[in-house]
Structure formats: C-alpha cells, structure tokens
Coordinates of C-alpha atoms and ligand atoms in Angstrom, one line a residue:
X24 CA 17.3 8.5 -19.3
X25 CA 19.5 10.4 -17.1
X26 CA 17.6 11.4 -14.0
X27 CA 17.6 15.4 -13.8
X28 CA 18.4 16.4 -10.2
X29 CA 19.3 19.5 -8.8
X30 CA 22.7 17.9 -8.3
X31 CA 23.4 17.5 -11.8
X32 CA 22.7 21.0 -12.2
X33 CA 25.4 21.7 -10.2
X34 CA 27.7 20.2 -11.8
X35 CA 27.3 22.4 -15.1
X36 CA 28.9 25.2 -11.8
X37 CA 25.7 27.5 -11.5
X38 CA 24.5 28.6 -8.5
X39 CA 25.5 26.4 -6.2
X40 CA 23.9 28.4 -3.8
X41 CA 20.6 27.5 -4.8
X42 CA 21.2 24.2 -5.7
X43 CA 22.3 22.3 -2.4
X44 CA 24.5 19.1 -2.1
X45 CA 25.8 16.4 -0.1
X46 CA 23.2 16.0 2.4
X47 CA 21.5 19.1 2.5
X48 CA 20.2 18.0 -1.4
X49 CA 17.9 15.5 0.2
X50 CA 17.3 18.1 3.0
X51 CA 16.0 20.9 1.6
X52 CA 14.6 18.5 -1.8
X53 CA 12.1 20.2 -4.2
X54 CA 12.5 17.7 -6.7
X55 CA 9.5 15.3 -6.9
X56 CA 11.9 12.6 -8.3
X57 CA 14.5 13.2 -5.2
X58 CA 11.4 13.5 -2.8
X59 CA 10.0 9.9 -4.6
X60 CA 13.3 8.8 -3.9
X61 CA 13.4 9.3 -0.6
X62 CA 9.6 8.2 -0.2
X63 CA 10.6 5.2 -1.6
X64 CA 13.4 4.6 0.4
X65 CA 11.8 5.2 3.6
X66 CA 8.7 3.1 2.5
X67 CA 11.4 -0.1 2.4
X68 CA 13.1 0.5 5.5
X69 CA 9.7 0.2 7.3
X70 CA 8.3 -2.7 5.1
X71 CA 11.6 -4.3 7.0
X72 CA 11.3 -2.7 10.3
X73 CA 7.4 -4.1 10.3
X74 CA 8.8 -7.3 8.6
X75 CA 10.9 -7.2 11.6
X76 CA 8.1 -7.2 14.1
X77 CA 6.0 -9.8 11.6
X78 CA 9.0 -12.5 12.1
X79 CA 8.7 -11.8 15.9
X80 CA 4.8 -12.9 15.9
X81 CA 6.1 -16.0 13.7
X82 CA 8.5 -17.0 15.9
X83 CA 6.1 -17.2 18.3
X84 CA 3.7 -19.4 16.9
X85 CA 5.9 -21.2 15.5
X86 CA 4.9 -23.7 18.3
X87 CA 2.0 -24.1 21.0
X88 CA 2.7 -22.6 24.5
X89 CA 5.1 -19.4 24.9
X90 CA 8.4 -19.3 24.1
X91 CA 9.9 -16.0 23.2
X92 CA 7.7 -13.1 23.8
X93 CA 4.9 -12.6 26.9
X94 CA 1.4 -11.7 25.9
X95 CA 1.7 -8.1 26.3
X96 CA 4.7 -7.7 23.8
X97 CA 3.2 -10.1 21.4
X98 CA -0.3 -7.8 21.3
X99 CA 2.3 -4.7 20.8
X100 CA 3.6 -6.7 17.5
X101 CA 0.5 -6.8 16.0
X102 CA -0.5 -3.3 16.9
X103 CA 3.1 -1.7 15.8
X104 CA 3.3 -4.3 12.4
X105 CA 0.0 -3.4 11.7
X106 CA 0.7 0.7 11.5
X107 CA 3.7 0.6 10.2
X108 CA 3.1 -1.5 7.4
X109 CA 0.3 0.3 6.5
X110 CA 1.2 4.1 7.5
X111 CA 5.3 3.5 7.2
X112 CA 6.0 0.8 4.5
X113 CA 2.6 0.6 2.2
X114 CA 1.3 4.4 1.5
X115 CA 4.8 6.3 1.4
X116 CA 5.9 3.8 -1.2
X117 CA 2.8 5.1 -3.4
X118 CA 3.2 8.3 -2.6
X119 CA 6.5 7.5 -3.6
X120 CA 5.9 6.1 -7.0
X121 CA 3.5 8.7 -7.6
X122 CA 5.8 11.5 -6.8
X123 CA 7.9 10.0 -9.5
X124 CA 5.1 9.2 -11.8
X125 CA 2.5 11.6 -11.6
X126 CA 4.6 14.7 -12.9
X127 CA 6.0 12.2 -15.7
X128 CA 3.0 11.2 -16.9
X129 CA 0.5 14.3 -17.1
X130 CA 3.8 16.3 -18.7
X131 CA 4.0 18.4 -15.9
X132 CA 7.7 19.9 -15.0
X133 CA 7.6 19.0 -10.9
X134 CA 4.8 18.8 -8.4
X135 CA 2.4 22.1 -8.0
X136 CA 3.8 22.8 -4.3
X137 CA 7.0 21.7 -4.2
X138 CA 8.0 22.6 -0.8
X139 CA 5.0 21.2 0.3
X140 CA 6.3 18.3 -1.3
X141 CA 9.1 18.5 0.6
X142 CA 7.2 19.3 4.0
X143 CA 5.2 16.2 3.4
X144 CA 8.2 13.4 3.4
X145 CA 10.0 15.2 6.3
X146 CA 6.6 14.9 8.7
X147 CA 7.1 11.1 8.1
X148 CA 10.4 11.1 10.1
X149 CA 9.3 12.2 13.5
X150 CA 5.9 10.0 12.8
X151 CA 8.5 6.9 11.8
X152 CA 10.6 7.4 15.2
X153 CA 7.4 8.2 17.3
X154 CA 6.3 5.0 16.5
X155 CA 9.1 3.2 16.4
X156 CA 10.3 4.7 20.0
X157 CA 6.5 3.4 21.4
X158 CA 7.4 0.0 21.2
X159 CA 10.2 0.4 23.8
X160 CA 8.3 2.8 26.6
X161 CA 6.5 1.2 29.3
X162 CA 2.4 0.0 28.7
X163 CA 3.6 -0.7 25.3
X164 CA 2.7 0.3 21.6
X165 CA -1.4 0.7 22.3
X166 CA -2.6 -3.2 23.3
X167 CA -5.9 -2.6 21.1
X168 CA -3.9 -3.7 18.0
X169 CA -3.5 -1.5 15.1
X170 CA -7.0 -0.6 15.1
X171 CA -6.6 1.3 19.0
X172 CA -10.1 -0.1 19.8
X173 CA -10.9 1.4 23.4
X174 CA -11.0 0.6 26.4
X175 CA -7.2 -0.8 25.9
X176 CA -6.1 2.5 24.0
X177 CA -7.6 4.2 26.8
X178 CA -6.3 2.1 29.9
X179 CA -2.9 2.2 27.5
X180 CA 0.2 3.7 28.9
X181 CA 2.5 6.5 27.4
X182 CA 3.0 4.7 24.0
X183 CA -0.6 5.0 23.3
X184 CA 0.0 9.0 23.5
X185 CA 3.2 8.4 21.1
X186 CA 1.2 6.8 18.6
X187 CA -2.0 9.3 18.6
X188 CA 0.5 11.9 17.9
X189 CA 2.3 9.7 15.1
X190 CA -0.7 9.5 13.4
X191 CA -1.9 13.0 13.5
X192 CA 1.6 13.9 11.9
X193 CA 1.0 11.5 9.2
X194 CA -2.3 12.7 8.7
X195 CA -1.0 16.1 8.2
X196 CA 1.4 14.0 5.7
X197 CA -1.1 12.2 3.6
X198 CA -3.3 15.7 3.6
X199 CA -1.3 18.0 2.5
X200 CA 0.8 15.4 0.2
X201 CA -3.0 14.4 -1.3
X202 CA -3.9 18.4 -2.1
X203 CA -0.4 18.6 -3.5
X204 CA -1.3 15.2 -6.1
X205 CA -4.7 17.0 -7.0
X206 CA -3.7 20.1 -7.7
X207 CA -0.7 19.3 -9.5
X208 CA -3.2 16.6 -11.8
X209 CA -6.0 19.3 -12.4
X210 CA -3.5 22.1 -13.0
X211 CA -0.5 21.2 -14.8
X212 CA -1.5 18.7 -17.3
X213 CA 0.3 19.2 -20.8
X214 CA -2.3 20.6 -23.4
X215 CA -4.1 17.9 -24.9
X216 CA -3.5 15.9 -22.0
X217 CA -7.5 15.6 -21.3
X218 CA -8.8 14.0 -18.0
X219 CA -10.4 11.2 -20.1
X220 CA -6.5 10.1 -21.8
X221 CA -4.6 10.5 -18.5
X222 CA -2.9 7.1 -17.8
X223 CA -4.2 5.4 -15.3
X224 CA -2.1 5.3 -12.7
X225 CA -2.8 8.9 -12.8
X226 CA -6.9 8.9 -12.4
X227 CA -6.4 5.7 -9.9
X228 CA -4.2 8.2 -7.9
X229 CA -6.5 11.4 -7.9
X230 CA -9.3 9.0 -7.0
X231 CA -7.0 8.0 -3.7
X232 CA -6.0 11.7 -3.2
X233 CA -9.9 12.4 -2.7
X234 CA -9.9 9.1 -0.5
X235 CA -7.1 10.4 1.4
X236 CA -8.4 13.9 2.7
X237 CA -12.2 12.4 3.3
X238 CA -11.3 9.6 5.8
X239 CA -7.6 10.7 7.1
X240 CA -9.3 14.1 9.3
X241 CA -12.0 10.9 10.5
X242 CA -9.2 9.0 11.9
X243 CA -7.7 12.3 13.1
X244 CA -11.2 12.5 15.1
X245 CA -11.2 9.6 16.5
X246 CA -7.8 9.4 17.9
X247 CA -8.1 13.3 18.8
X248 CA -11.6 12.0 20.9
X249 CA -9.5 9.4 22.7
X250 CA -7.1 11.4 23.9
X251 CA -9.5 13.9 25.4
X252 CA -10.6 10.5 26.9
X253 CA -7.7 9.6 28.0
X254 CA -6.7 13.2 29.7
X255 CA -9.3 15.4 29.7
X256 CA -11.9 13.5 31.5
X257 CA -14.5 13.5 28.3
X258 CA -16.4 9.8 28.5
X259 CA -17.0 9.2 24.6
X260 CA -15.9 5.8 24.6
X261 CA -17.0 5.1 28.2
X262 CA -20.4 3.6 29.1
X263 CA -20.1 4.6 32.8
X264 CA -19.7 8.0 31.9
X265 CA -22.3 8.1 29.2
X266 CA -19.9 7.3 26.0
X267 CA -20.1 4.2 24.0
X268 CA -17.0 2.2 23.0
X269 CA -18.8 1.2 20.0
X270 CA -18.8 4.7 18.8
X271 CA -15.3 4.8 18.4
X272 CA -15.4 1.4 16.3
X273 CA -17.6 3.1 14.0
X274 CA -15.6 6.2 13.2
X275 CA -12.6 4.1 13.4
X276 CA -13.5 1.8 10.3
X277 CA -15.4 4.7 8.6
X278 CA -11.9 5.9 8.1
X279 CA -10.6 2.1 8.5
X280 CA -12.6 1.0 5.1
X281 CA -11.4 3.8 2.8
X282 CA -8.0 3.6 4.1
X283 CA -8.5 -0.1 2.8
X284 CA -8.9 1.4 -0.9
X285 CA -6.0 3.9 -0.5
X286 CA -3.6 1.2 0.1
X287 CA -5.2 -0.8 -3.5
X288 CA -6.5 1.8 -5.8
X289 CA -2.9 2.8 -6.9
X290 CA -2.3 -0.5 -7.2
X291 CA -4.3 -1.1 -9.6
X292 CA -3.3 2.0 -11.8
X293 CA 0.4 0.0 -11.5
X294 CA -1.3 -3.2 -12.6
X295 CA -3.0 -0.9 -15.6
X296 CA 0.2 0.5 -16.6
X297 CA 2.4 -2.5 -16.5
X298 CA -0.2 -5.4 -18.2
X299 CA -0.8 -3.5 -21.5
X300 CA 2.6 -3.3 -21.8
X301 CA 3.6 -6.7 -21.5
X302 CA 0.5 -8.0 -23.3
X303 CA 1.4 -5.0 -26.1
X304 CA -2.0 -4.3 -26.1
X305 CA -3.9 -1.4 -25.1
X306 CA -5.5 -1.3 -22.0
X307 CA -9.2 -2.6 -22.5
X308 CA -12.0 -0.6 -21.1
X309 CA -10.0 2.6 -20.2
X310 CA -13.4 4.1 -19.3
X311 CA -14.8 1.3 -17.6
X312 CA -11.7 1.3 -15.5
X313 CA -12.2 5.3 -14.3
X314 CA -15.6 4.6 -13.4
X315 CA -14.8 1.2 -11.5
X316 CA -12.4 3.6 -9.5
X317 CA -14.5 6.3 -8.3
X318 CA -17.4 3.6 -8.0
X319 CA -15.1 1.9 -5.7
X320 CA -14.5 4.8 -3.6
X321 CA -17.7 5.9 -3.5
X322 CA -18.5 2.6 -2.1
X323 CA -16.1 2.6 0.3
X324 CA -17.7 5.1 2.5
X325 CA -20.9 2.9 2.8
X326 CA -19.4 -0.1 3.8
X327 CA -17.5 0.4 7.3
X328 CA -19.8 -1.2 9.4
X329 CA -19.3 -5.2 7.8
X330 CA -16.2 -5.0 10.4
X331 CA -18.6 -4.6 13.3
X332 CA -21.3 -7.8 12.7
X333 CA -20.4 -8.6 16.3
X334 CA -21.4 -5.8 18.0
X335 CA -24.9 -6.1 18.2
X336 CA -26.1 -3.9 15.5
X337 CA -29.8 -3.6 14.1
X338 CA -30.6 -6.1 11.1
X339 CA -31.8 -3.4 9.1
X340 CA -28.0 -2.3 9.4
X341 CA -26.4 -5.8 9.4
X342 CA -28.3 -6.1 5.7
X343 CA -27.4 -3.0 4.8
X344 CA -23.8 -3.7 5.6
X345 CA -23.8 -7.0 3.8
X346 CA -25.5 -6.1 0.6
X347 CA -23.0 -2.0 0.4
X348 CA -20.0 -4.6 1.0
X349 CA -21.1 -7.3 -2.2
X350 CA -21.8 -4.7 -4.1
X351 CA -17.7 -3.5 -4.6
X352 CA -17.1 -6.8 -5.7
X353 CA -18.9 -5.6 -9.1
X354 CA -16.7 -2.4 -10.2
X355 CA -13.7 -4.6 -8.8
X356 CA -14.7 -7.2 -10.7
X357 CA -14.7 -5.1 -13.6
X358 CA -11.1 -4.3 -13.1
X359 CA -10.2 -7.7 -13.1
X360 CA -12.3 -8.9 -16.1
X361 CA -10.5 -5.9 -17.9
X362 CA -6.8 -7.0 -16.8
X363 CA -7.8 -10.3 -18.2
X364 CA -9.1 -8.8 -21.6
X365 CA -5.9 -6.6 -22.0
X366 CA -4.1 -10.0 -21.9
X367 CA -6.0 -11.9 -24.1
X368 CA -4.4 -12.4 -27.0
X369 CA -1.7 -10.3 -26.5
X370 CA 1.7 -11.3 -27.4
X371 CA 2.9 -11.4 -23.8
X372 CA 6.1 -11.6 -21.8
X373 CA 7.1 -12.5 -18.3
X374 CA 9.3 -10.1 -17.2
X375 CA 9.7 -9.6 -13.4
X376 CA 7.3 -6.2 -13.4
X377 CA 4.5 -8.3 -15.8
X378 CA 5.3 -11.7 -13.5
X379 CA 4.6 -9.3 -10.5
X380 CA 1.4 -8.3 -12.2
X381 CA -0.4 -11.4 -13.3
X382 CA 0.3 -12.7 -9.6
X383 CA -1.7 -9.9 -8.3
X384 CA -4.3 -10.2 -10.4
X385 CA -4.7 -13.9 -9.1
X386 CA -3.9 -13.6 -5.4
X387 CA -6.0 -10.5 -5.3
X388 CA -8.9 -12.6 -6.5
X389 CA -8.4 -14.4 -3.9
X390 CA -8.2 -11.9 -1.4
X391 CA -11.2 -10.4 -2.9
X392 CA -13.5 -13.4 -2.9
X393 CA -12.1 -14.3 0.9
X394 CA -13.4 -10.8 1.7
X395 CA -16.8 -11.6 0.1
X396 CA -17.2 -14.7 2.2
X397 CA -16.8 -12.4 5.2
X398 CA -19.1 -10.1 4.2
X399 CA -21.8 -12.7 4.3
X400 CA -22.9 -11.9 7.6
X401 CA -23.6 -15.1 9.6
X402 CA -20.4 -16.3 8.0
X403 CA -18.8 -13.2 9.5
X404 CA -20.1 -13.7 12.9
X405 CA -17.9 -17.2 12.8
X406 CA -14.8 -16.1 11.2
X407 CA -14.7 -12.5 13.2
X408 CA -11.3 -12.1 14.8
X409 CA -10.0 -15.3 13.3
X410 CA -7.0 -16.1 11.2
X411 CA -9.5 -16.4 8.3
X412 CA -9.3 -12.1 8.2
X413 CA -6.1 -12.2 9.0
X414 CA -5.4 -14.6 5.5
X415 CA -8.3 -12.3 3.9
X416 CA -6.4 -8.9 4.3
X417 CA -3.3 -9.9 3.7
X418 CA -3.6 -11.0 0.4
X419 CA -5.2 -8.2 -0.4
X420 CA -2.5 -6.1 1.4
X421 CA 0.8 -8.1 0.6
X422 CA 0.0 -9.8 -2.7
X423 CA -2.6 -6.9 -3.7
X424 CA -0.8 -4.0 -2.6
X425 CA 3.0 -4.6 -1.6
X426 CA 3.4 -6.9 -4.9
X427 CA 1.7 -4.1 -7.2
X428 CA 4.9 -1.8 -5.6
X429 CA 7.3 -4.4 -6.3
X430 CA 5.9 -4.8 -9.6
X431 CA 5.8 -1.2 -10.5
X432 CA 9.5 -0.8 -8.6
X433 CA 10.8 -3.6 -11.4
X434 CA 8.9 -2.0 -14.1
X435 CA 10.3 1.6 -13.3
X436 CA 13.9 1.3 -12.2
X437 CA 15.3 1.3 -15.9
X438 CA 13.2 5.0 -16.3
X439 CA 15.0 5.9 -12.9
X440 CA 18.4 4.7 -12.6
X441 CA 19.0 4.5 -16.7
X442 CA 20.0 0.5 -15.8
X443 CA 17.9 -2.3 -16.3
X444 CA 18.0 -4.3 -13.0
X445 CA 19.2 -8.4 -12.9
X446 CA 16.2 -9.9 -14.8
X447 CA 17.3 -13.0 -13.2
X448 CA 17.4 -11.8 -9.6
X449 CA 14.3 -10.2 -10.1
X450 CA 12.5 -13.4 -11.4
X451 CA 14.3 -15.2 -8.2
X452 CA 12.7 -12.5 -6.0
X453 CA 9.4 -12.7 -7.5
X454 CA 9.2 -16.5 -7.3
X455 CA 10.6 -16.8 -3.7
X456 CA 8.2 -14.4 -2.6
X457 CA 5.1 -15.5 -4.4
X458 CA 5.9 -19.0 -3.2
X459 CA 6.3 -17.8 0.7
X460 CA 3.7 -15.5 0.4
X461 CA 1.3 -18.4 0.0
X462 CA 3.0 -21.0 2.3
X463 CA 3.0 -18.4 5.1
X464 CA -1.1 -17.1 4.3
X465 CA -2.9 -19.9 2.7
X466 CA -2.9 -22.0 5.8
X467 CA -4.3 -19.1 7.6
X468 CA -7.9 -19.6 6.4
X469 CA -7.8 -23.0 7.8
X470 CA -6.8 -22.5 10.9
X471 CA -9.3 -19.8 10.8
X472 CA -12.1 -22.1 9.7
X473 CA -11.3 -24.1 12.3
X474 CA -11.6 -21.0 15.1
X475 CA -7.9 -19.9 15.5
X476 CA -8.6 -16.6 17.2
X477 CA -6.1 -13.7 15.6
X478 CA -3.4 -11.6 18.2
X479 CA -3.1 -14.5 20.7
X480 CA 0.6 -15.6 21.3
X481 CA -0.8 -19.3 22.4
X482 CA -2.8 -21.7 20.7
X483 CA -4.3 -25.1 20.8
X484 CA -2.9 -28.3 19.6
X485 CA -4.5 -29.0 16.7
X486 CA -3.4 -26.1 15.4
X487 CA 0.0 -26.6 15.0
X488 CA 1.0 -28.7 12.1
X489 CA -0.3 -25.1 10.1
X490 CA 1.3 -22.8 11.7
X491 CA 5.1 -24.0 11.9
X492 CA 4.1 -24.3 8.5
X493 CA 3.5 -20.5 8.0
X494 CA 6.0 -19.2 10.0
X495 CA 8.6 -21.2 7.5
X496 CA 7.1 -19.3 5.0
X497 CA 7.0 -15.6 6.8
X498 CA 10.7 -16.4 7.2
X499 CA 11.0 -17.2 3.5
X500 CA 9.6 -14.6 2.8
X501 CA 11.3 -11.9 4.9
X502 CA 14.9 -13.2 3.6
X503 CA 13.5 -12.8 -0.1
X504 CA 13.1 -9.1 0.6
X505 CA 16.5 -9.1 1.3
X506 CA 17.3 -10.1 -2.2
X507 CA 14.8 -7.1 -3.7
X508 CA 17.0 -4.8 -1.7
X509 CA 20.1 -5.8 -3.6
X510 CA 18.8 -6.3 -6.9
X511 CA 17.4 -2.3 -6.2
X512 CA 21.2 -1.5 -5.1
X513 CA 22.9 -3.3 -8.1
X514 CA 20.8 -1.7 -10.4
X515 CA 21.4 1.6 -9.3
X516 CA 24.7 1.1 -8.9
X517 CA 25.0 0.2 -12.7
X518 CA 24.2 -2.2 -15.0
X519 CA 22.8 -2.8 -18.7
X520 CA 22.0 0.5 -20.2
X521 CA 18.7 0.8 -20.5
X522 CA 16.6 2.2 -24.1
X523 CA 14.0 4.4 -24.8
X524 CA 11.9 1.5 -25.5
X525 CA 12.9 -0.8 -22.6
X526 CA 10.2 -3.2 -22.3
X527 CA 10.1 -3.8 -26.9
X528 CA 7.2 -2.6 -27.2
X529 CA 5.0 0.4 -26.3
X530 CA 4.9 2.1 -22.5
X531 CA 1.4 2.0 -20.9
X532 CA 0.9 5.3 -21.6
X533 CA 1.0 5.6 -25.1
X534 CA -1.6 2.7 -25.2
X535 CA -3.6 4.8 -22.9
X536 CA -3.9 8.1 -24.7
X537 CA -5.3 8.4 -27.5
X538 CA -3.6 11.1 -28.8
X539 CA 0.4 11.3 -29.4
X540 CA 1.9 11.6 -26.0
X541 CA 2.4 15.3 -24.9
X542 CA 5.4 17.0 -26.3
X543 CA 7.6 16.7 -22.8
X544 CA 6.7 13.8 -21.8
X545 CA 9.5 11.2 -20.7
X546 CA 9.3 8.7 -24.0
X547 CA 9.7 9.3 -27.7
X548 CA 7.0 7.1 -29.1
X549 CA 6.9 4.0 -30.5
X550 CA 8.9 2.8 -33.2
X551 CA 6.6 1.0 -36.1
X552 CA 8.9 -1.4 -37.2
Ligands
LIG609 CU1 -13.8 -2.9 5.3

C-alpha cells in the first residue's frame, strides 16, 4: 500500500535529476497522487479559511443589534465565505479525490496530461490569494454576495476587479483540469475496463467534467461582461444605458445551477463507492445510477431560472421553471432509493467512512425536499432571500457535499498513507459534526419561515432565541474540523498497518464491475473465505 512517488524513486539513486525533491517535488509534481495531495490539502486550508469567515457572520448574529462587524464587512463575509467554500474548499477537494481515484480505478498509470495536471493545481494559488487579498482592499470583497449580482459588483471597488480575475483563473483551472479527467477516462481505461463497469465515482466524475466545461466559460461571460461594465463603458447590466441587470442574473445562475451539480455529483459516486462496501453488497441499479447522473445534468441546464421567481418573469416561464426544477427530484430520487436498496439487507458496519455516508443520504434528503418546497413557485416568492435557502443549500452543500469528502477522506486514507486512521477520533468527528451541523442549520428554516431575510448583520427580536442557537452550533462545528485535521495528520504520520482488504470485505469496485478487476488495478480481489 505504499504510495509510489517520484520521491521514492529517488531513493532507489536514479536520476535524481528528473526526479525532484524537497520542495521542488511538489513544485514541478506530475504525479496525480502528489497533485491529489496537494488538491486535497489546499481544499482544507480554505474549508478553514471560509470556516473562518463563516464564524465571523455567527458571531454576529449571535445577538440582535451590531456588535462586531459593520454592514459592509458583514456583506463581504458572505460574498468571500460563499466563493471560497465553493471555488477554494468544495471543488479542489474533488478534484482532489479524483486525481487520486480516477487513475486508480480505470487502471490507468497517471492522468493523460500530466503537466496539465500540474498547471491546473498551481492556477489555484494566485486565484486562493487573489481572493483572499480582496477581503482586505478598500470597497471590499464585491457587496453583491457570492453571486456578484450588479449594480453592487458594478458600483464595487477594486476587490470586485480581484475577484473577476480570481475566477477566470479558476475557470481556466476547472477547464483544463475537466479536459484532463475526460480524456484520461475515455483514453486510458485498462482493457476490459468498459464504460458500462467503470466504478462509479468514475462515470459520476466524467458526468461533472462535461458539467464543468459547459457552464464554467458561462460564468467566465458573465463576469468578463461586468468588467467591460465596469471599465469600458458597455451598459449590459444598466437600464439607463440600455442593459438589463436581470440579464446578468440569468447567465449568472445558468452557470449558478450546474455549478450546483458539480459540487454533488461526485458526491454521490463517493456515496456509491463507500455504501456497497459497508453493506457488502453490490451496488443496486449500477445502470440506473449512470442514467440518474447524466439525467441530472441534463436537467440542470433547464432549471436556472427557479432562482429568479422574484424578478418579474412571464408565467409561461415561472411554470416552466417550476415543473424543469421537480422534475430532478426523480433521477435524484432514484439515487437515493438505490443507496437504500444497496443497504437493505446487507450485513452492514458503521465505520467512520459508511457513518459519513448514511448521514448524507438522510441530510441530503432533506436538503433535497427543502429545495423542492422552493421550487414551488408562490412558496418561493415567500421564502426568496430568506434563511429558509440559506438552511436549503447548506445541507445540500455541507452535509451533501463536504460530508460525502469527509466520508470518502475516512474511507481512503488507509489506500493513501498505508495506516488506518483513529476509528475512534473519526467516529468523535463524525458525531460532533453531524450533531452541529444540524444545531447550527435546522433552525434556519424557521427563522426563515418566519421572514429572516439572509446577508443582513441585524435582525429583529423575535428572532433570537434561534440564532444564538446556531451560532453555538457553527462554533461546534468549526472546532470539530479541527479534530478531522489531526486525525488526517496522525494517520499519516503512522498508525495501524493497513491490509489489502481493509474494510473485510470487498472494495466498491469489485462490486461494481462485473468482470475481475483489471490486472493493475490497486487491490487483489476478494478473498472467498
Ligand atoms: Cu438552482
């Protein structure tokens, strides 16, 4: 279970010319598994930085009235939590896992364009520190929360400019890091390694890959459009000069909605991997599941306008909206009904990765039928802008995506250090952050029932018994990560030795393919005992 690195090639004393160290290893990195490392790595220390920024905002409203921050640096809070959790912490980490996976999986010896590879994780840095460094210039990180709705991204100071150009660089980043993923799946699969017995964390990821170069060079648009707005003189978003703000709403969110599927699609191939395993069943409906995936992101495309209700649109287009939106709920559904079929009957355990797992399953539910109630569209037009989305999309972001990474983190680190991790740590980090996770967000959708409007630093009265309440939890929950990180540290550090056969029983993807697994593949099979 050693990992292979270019290091340890070194140390057999060839060309150490070729094979850099120290430093310049990570540097100049071909390796998928290094470059997963560091994707990895970088992934967590913005899931804290964000964290960071979260704990600000709970501070905050921790009471009525204002006590630490002033409006305008509570509104850059949101915006900067907002894209770094989802462009800093969420997608590197599965770009991350897949770097490590993907290759692993299909039997293939690294990714097809290595130094792409390479080119991909570096772009994040100066992205990272670009938007990092807006929160500290003058005007602030863009007002217009993470979504830079004009005219506030336009009226924006400098920092609005910083972040524009941090997300074309990540763009470039998820682009060329998504050609890399396809081309590496269609082209270097083992023989017999057909499309229709890939595991799926592989299909769920070419799916995203596709996601990725449709609706990133959409957001590029947009953003691109508001900074000719902003110093060219063009008028897109500007009624007086003939624009329409409106207009940059709906290219926004027809990037905005896929992007939502990016950030859970992988997730669910890491929920599809790790539940046959623990069930020690195969996975059911392996078909059913590829098609629920590229259903899904077909869907996605037709959907963006259920985050506009508000904005005056036609009824034609306020039905149409609706019914595109209910309709995911069936090939999601699907998913779901499937992860509950794989564990029926299966002779289950409750290890930290499978814990991880059937938590997801169930707060994602939730997430997913919250985001059903808001796509009913009068309902919408009440709970628009309150804390009812904000409880809506972060269960399906924390406990739907961020959880899935945890899970998959736990279920992988034995195949990438060689140790198992603390089993008891990692229950104590998965219980403490289920458990905060919920005290911090399920009081959201009633303070959004009752009309809490989301990104305001003050609030009324009655609605403070609620929030103290959650920001206990979002401080819960932010010490719990700080447990993940050492249980990740201790485990690489040393540990238990871990098997072939770490989890007794057989790896997802043996369960997924129908054939034996391809000759290099990471695991010898199964042992019938
Ligand atoms: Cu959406």
């Amino acid at each position: 279970m050693s990992t292979t690195t270019a290091a340890h090639h070194d140390d057999h004393g060839h060309d150490s010319h070729a094979h850099p160290t120290g430093l310049m290893r990570w540097v100049k990195s071909t390796n998928h598994k290094d470059i997963g490392t560091m994707y990895l790595w970088f992934s967590f220390a913005m899931f804290m930085f964000a964290g960071a920024l979260a704990m600000g905002i709970r501070a905050e409203l921790f009471q009525p009235g204002l006590q630490f921050v002033q409006p305008e640096v509570f509104n850059q809070l949101t915006t900067l939590h907002g894209l770094i959790m989802i462009f800093g912490a969420i997608m590197p980490a599965f770009v991350g896992l897949a770097n490590w996976q993907v290759p692993l999986m299909i039997g293939a010896p690294d990714m097809a364009f290595p130094r792409l590879n390479n080119m991909s994780f570096w772009l994040l840095i100066p992205a990272a520190i670009l938007l990092m460094a807006s929160f500290f210039v003058p005007g602030g990180a863009a007002s217009g929360g993470w979504t830079m709705y004009p005219p506030l991204s336009v009226q924006g100071g400098m920092s609005v400019d910083m972040t524009i150009f941090a997300i074309h660089i990540l763009g470039v980043s998820s682009i060329v890091g998504s050609i890399n993923i396809i081309t590496t799946i269609f082209n270097m699969r083992a023989p017999g390694m057909t499309l229709m017995k890939m595991p799926m964390f592989v299909w769920t990821w070419l799916i995203t890959a596709y996601l990725l170069i449709a609706a990133m060079p959409v957001l590029a648009g947009a953003v691109t459009m508001l900074i000719t707005d902003r110093h060219f003189g063009t008028t897109f978003f500007n009624a007086a000069g003939g624009g329409d703000p409106v207009l940059f709403q709906h290219v926004f969110w027809f990037f905005g909605h896929p992007e939502v599927y990016i950030m859970i699609l992988p997730a669910f191939g890491i929920l599809s991997t790790i539940i046959p395993t623990f069930a020690r069943k195969p996975l059911f409906g392996y078909a059913s599941m590829v098609y629920a995936t590229a259903a899904i992101a077909v869907l996605s495309f037709v959907v963006w306008a259920h985050h506009m209700f508000t904005t005056g649109m036609p009824v034609a287009g306020q039905l149409f909206f609706m019914y595109s939106t209910m309709l995911i709920s069936v090939p999601t559904g699907v998913k779901v009904f499937n992860w509950l079929a794989t564990m029926w009957k299966g002779s289950m355990t409750f290890e930290t990765p499978m814990l991880f797992s059937v938590a997801v399953v169930f707060l994602f539910t939730i997430g997913g039928l919250t985001g059903l109630v808001c796509a009913i569209l009068p309902v919408d037009i009440q709970l628009q802008d309150t804390y009812y989305v904000v409880a809506h999309f972060h269960y399906v972001l924390f406990s739907g995506a961020a959880m899935s990474i945890m899970g998959g983190v736990y279920y992988w680190l034995p195949k990438w250090t060689g140790h198992m991790y603390d089993e008891k740590l990692g229950k104590w980090h998965f219980w403490t952050t289920t458990i905060a996770f919920n005290v911090t967000f399920f009081p959201m959708h009633f303070t959004g029932l009752a009309g809490m409007p989301r990104r305001i630093p003050d609030y009324s009265q009655q609605f403070a018994e609620f929030n103290m309440i959650s920001s206990v939890g979002a401080f819960a929950l932010g010490i719990s990560q700080l447990l993940f990180l050492y249980v990740v540290i201790k485990c690489i550090r040393g540990g238990t030795k871990a098997t072939n056969q770490v989890w007794e029983g057989a790896h997802g993807l043996e369960w997924t393919v129908a054939s034996p697994a391809p000759f290099h593949t990471f695991e010898t099979p199964p042992q019938v005992k």
